[in-house]
Amino acid sequence: MAGSALRRLMAEYKQLTLNPPEGIIAGPINEENFFEWEALITGPEGTCFEGGIFPAKLVFPPDYPLSPPKMQFICEMFHPNIYADGRVCISILHAPGDDPMGYESSAERWSPVQSVEKILLSVVSMLAEPNDESGANVDAAKMWREDRDQFNKIAERLVRKTLGLPPP
Amino acid sequence: MPVTLVDRLPLPNLKVYTAGSVSLLSIAIYYALSATSDPNWRVNVTQGRQEGMAEPGDLEAQLVMTSPPVVAGNGTRNISDQFVDVMTFMMQEPLCVWTLINLAYCSLAVFGFGVQRLVFGQLRVAEAQRVKDKFWNYVFYKFIFVFGVINVQYMDEVLLWCSWFTLVGFLHLLGQLCKDRYEYLSSSPNTEGWVHVRLACLLGGILTAATALLGAAAAWGLPAGRDTFAFMAAECILVLVAVLHVVARYVLQLYECDVAGPVAYYTHLVFDSVSLVVELIHVLHMVVYSNMLVSMASLVLLMQLRHLLHELQARVRRHRLYTSLATHMSRNYPMASKEEVDKNQDNCAICWEPMKEARKLPCSHLFHNSCLCQWVQQDASCPTCRRGLAGAAPARPAPHAAPLPNHLFHFDGSRYVSWLPSFSVEVTRVRGELAPGPALDNTAQQLQHMFPQYSIATLTADLSRTASADLTLDNILEGRLVAAEPIPEPEPLPVQQQPTLLDVATSTIEPWTPPSSAYLLPTTSTAGTDTIERSNRGTGHSTVAPENLVEDDVSLGGFAPSAASRAAALARRKERLVAGARLRYLRRLPRAP
Ligand SMILES: [Zn+2]
Ligand SMILES: [Zn+2]
């Protein structure tokens, strides 16, 4: 089982290296273990996360692509759909069996035709447009709705932090 | 907690242990030599014994009668005689016997260490943890077996069982290591052939040794009774089955068997069920034999029995699901015709590999048969268009079980074996804490990728102090961690230069040009660029100039064939992305509110 997962991951790595989507880099942290990747995601332009380079870790199950990988930002994040520990909550990463939020139709959930590239692109659009329904971070969701200026300020600080710059 | 106690037990390392054992042995030999140098040592020893034991007097006389030859031959004793004397003495003296036993264990440990070094090299953290867990698990159950089931009365018996279990346990652990390593190797894309050769040799060695032990069980166990033989044989068979399973997986891989195909499936099924059934019978046998249904030992055994039954049940259920799915698929969805497969240019959307044969769903999407089978077990819909497959998947299996915890036995010791305070049944490890070792080094390397301005040594030092990647990350980001050593790699915008760079950014009023037209900073006009150049010269590095960043990006096409160069290219790309984003951010700053 692990063999087919590995071949598929290798193919994805190759594709992501040869035709990388703009502002996104992903690959295994160490090829000794092909099931743990690191991805760098550029904050989408025109949003409060613009310019930041957000590192995230992807952990693939042995039966990938039958089950989705797990994704976790390894930098500090403040976003309605990202848990405090960095785990990302988007429907595409949910296995067809589980439905913690109870709102997703199965069409939005994981399927083996999805890929790392599609996940990362979904995360970029999630950064641009938080999904109000899933409250992975309730504080962030509330601030996003009610105090956008404050939210932007926090995002700005996070962007600077990911770039290794001191807070403004 | 006893759990963490076992983990933190200050076990001596192998070197200390070996040195201690050898010196103990030399002391014992010296003692034996000096004791046997006295020609009448046999008499002395027997006399010494009898003072303690109040033996009948005539026996003493008898013993003294047997010693004269030694007394007479003293002057001309040659070395072999002396050696025989020393050995005889050591076998009689309890302290020396223990020293010899200790030496045997020490040799086994050294041998195991040698094998590990030769075949496995450095153990990975997960492997080491698994071996440790398995070891304590094994020790616990054998303790139960020796004192709870067999209920040994004499020291010799205990010693015999202990040495037997040491040998079998040693093979068990090696087998476990082989299995873990095989799984790891099969999931790594590129491994040299000789790694496999060495592993295969070890597998052969374990098989031979286990077969030999099985022979020994027949030779020595059978005379002692059928029960003893069954107990001994079951252990050997379990080792054999586990190792043969690894061998079978190798063979399957060698013949490039379809990993989801029926051959592989039935191979795994056979091995899984044989091992479960043997273990089940073994435990059942112990329960019946121990004959004390209410003792603590049988409670432990019953718990294990329940767990094994549960596993077997789950395996059977999985198998029934598999067969019903296979028949369902072949009945409802025809294989695609040759023309359809040829016409279809796309790869299988599940595994991304070309299709020579495919199954066709009603929505006319094509997939490999095995790929589709596996998917339908999880979700009865077409992976591409999500159209439901009417009446498919008889019963959805439980969503993928969470990975099993590290400890191997599902028995809550603190609840049941309060009479065994020194035994921690559940060996867990504290998560989230970085202990020194490969994990910490790995984290340090990751951090160093992100913050090239810090040296590995600095990061490792801070990591071992904080024992947490997050805390160290905070230290770095809040500027508490000082980059003590010179910057090891070209770093376009070292953090230390931020004040100047911020000044640059604010003084540069040009709008940001898209990357395609390069980062061309006017080299003479603004004072700011000079600052960059000066600071570069100051640190003595031929820094990657911003222009190069972009040019290299273009030349970075291609997917390197070797893992090392792929990793290097990936690291370079990441570095560039961050550096570019930093620069762009600083250029954008004046316009920001
Ligand atoms: Zn396929
Ligand atoms: Zn379809």
Short mmCIF file of N, CA, C and O in Angstrom, two decimals, chain B residues 421-475:
data_model
loop_
_atom_site.label_atom_id
_atom_site.label_comp_id
_atom_site.label_asym_id
_atom_site.label_seq_id
_atom_site.Cartn_x
_atom_site.Cartn_y
_atom_site.Cartn_z
N PRO B 421 4.00 -3.46 41.49
CA PRO B 421 4.26 -2.02 41.40
C PRO B 421 5.48 -1.70 40.53
O PRO B 421 5.54 -0.66 39.92
N SER B 422 6.41 -2.63 40.45
CA SER B 422 7.64 -2.29 39.73
C SER B 422 7.46 -2.45 38.23
O SER B 422 8.33 -2.11 37.46
N PHE B 423 6.32 -3.00 37.81
CA PHE B 423 6.13 -3.21 36.39
C PHE B 423 5.20 -2.17 35.81
O PHE B 423 4.08 -2.04 36.25
N SER B 424 5.72 -1.46 34.88
CA SER B 424 4.82 -0.56 34.19
C SER B 424 4.34 -1.31 32.97
O SER B 424 5.11 -1.81 32.16
N VAL B 425 3.05 -1.44 32.89
CA VAL B 425 2.48 -2.25 31.83
C VAL B 425 2.37 -1.44 30.57
O VAL B 425 2.67 -1.88 29.48
N GLU B 426 1.95 -0.19 30.77
CA GLU B 426 1.71 0.64 29.60
C GLU B 426 2.91 1.53 29.40
O GLU B 426 3.22 2.36 30.24
N VAL B 427 3.61 1.32 28.33
CA VAL B 427 4.77 2.16 28.09
C VAL B 427 4.37 3.23 27.10
O VAL B 427 4.20 2.96 25.92
N THR B 428 4.16 4.41 27.58
CA THR B 428 3.85 5.51 26.68
C THR B 428 5.03 6.45 26.72
O THR B 428 5.90 6.34 27.57
N ARG B 429 5.02 7.38 25.78
CA ARG B 429 6.08 8.37 25.89
C ARG B 429 5.46 9.74 25.92
O ARG B 429 4.35 9.95 25.43
N VAL B 430 6.18 10.63 26.51
CA VAL B 430 5.69 11.99 26.62
C VAL B 430 5.80 12.62 25.25
O VAL B 430 6.85 12.66 24.64
N ARG B 431 4.68 13.07 24.76
CA ARG B 431 4.68 13.67 23.43
C ARG B 431 5.05 15.14 23.52
O ARG B 431 4.92 15.78 24.53
N GLY B 432 5.48 15.64 22.38
CA GLY B 432 5.71 17.08 22.28
C GLY B 432 6.99 17.53 22.93
O GLY B 432 7.33 18.68 22.88
N GLU B 433 7.71 16.59 23.55
CA GLU B 433 8.96 17.00 24.16
C GLU B 433 10.08 16.49 23.31
O GLU B 433 10.10 15.35 22.89
N LEU B 434 11.04 17.34 23.05
CA LEU B 434 12.14 16.93 22.21
C LEU B 434 13.26 16.43 23.10
O LEU B 434 13.83 17.18 23.87
N ALA B 435 13.54 15.15 22.97
CA ALA B 435 14.69 14.63 23.70
C ALA B 435 15.88 14.72 22.76
O ALA B 435 15.72 14.69 21.55
N PRO B 436 17.08 14.84 23.30
CA PRO B 436 18.24 14.88 22.42
C PRO B 436 18.26 13.64 21.56
O PRO B 436 17.89 12.56 22.02
N GLY B 437 18.66 13.78 20.34
CA GLY B 437 18.67 12.63 19.43
C GLY B 437 18.31 13.07 18.04
O GLY B 437 18.28 14.27 17.76
N PRO B 438 18.02 12.11 17.19
CA PRO B 438 17.75 12.44 15.79
C PRO B 438 16.59 13.43 15.63
O PRO B 438 16.64 14.30 14.77
N ALA B 439 15.55 13.29 16.46
CA ALA B 439 14.40 14.17 16.31
C ALA B 439 14.82 15.62 16.52
O ALA B 439 14.43 16.52 15.78
N LEU B 440 15.63 15.82 17.54
CA LEU B 440 16.07 17.17 17.85
C LEU B 440 16.95 17.70 16.72
O LEU B 440 16.78 18.82 16.27
N ASP B 441 17.85 16.85 16.24
CA ASP B 441 18.74 17.29 15.15
C ASP B 441 17.92 17.65 13.92
O ASP B 441 18.19 18.65 13.26
N ASN B 442 16.92 16.83 13.67
CA ASN B 442 16.06 17.07 12.53
C ASN B 442 15.37 18.42 12.64
O ASN B 442 15.34 19.23 11.72
N THR B 443 14.83 18.69 13.84
CA THR B 443 14.17 19.96 14.07
C THR B 443 15.15 21.11 13.90
O THR B 443 14.83 22.13 13.29
N ALA B 444 16.36 20.91 14.42
CA ALA B 444 17.37 21.96 14.29
C ALA B 444 17.63 22.25 12.83
O ALA B 444 17.74 23.40 12.42
N GLN B 445 17.69 21.16 12.04
CA GLN B 445 17.94 21.37 10.62
C GLN B 445 16.80 22.12 9.95
O GLN B 445 17.01 23.01 9.13
N GLN B 446 15.58 21.75 10.35
CA GLN B 446 14.43 22.45 9.78
C GLN B 446 14.49 23.93 10.12
O GLN B 446 14.26 24.80 9.28
N LEU B 447 14.80 24.20 11.39
CA LEU B 447 14.85 25.60 11.82
C LEU B 447 15.96 26.32 11.07
O LEU B 447 15.81 27.48 10.68
N GLN B 448 17.06 25.58 10.85
CA GLN B 448 18.16 26.24 10.17
C GLN B 448 17.79 26.57 8.74
O GLN B 448 18.25 27.57 8.18
N HIS B 449 16.95 25.73 8.13
CA HIS B 449 16.46 26.06 6.80
C HIS B 449 15.68 27.36 6.81
O HIS B 449 15.78 28.17 5.92
N MET B 450 14.89 27.51 7.85
CA MET B 450 14.03 28.70 7.91
C MET B 450 14.84 29.93 8.29
O MET B 450 14.56 31.03 7.84
N PHE B 451 15.83 29.73 9.16
CA PHE B 451 16.62 30.86 9.64
C PHE B 451 18.09 30.58 9.40
O PHE B 451 18.82 30.20 10.30
N PRO B 452 18.51 30.76 8.16
CA PRO B 452 19.89 30.38 7.84
C PRO B 452 20.92 31.18 8.62
O PRO B 452 22.08 30.79 8.67
N GLN B 453 20.50 32.29 9.20
CA GLN B 453 21.49 33.10 9.89
C GLN B 453 21.96 32.46 11.18
O GLN B 453 22.97 32.85 11.75
N TYR B 454 21.22 31.47 11.67
CA TYR B 454 21.64 30.78 12.89
C TYR B 454 22.36 29.51 12.51
O TYR B 454 21.96 28.81 11.58
N SER B 455 23.41 29.18 13.26
CA SER B 455 24.12 27.94 12.96
C SER B 455 23.38 26.78 13.61
O SER B 455 22.62 26.96 14.56
N ILE B 456 23.62 25.60 13.08
CA ILE B 456 23.00 24.38 13.62
C ILE B 456 23.33 24.26 15.11
O ILE B 456 22.47 23.92 15.93
N ALA B 457 24.58 24.57 15.45
CA ALA B 457 25.01 24.40 16.85
C ALA B 457 24.18 25.29 17.77
O ALA B 457 23.70 24.84 18.82
N THR B 458 23.99 26.54 17.35
CA THR B 458 23.19 27.46 18.17
C THR B 458 21.78 26.93 18.35
O THR B 458 21.23 26.91 19.45
N LEU B 459 21.20 26.48 17.23
CA LEU B 459 19.82 26.01 17.29
C LEU B 459 19.71 24.76 18.14
O LEU B 459 18.80 24.62 18.96
N THR B 460 20.67 23.83 17.97
CA THR B 460 20.64 22.60 18.76
C THR B 460 20.75 22.93 20.24
O THR B 460 20.03 22.37 21.07
N ALA B 461 21.64 23.87 20.55
CA ALA B 461 21.82 24.22 21.96
C ALA B 461 20.51 24.78 22.53
O ALA B 461 20.07 24.38 23.62
N ASP B 462 19.88 25.67 21.77
CA ASP B 462 18.65 26.26 22.27
C ASP B 462 17.54 25.22 22.36
O ASP B 462 16.76 25.19 23.32
N LEU B 463 17.51 24.32 21.37
CA LEU B 463 16.46 23.29 21.36
C LEU B 463 16.62 22.37 22.56
O LEU B 463 15.65 21.99 23.20
N SER B 464 17.87 22.01 22.87
CA SER B 464 18.02 21.09 24.00
C SER B 464 17.71 21.80 25.31
O SER B 464 17.37 21.16 26.30
N ARG B 465 17.82 23.13 25.29
CA ARG B 465 17.47 23.87 26.49
C ARG B 465 15.94 23.96 26.63
O ARG B 465 15.38 23.69 27.69
N THR B 466 15.27 24.31 25.52
CA THR B 466 13.83 24.52 25.61
C THR B 466 13.05 23.22 25.48
O THR B 466 11.93 23.13 25.93
N ALA B 467 13.65 22.23 24.80
CA ALA B 467 12.99 20.94 24.54
C ALA B 467 11.70 21.12 23.75
O ALA B 467 10.81 20.31 23.82
N SER B 468 11.61 22.22 23.03
CA SER B 468 10.39 22.41 22.23
C SER B 468 10.71 23.29 21.04
O SER B 468 11.34 24.34 21.18
N ALA B 469 10.28 22.82 19.87
CA ALA B 469 10.56 23.59 18.66
C ALA B 469 9.85 24.94 18.73
O ALA B 469 10.38 25.95 18.29
N ASP B 470 8.64 24.94 19.32
CA ASP B 470 7.87 26.18 19.36
C ASP B 470 8.57 27.24 20.19
O ASP B 470 8.66 28.40 19.81
N LEU B 471 9.08 26.82 21.36
CA LEU B 471 9.74 27.79 22.23
C LEU B 471 10.98 28.37 21.56
O LEU B 471 11.23 29.57 21.61
N THR B 472 11.74 27.49 20.92
CA THR B 472 12.93 27.96 20.22
C THR B 472 12.56 28.92 19.10
O THR B 472 13.19 29.96 18.90
N LEU B 473 11.48 28.55 18.39
CA LEU B 473 11.01 29.41 17.31
C LEU B 473 10.66 30.79 17.87
O LEU B 473 11.01 31.82 17.29
N ASP B 474 10.00 30.78 19.01
CA ASP B 474 9.67 32.06 19.64
C ASP B 474 10.94 32.83 19.97
O ASP B 474 11.03 34.03 19.73
N ASN B 475 11.90 32.11 20.55
CA ASN B 475 13.16 32.76 20.90
C ASN B 475 13.78 33.43 19.68
O ASN B 475 14.30 34.54 19.76
#
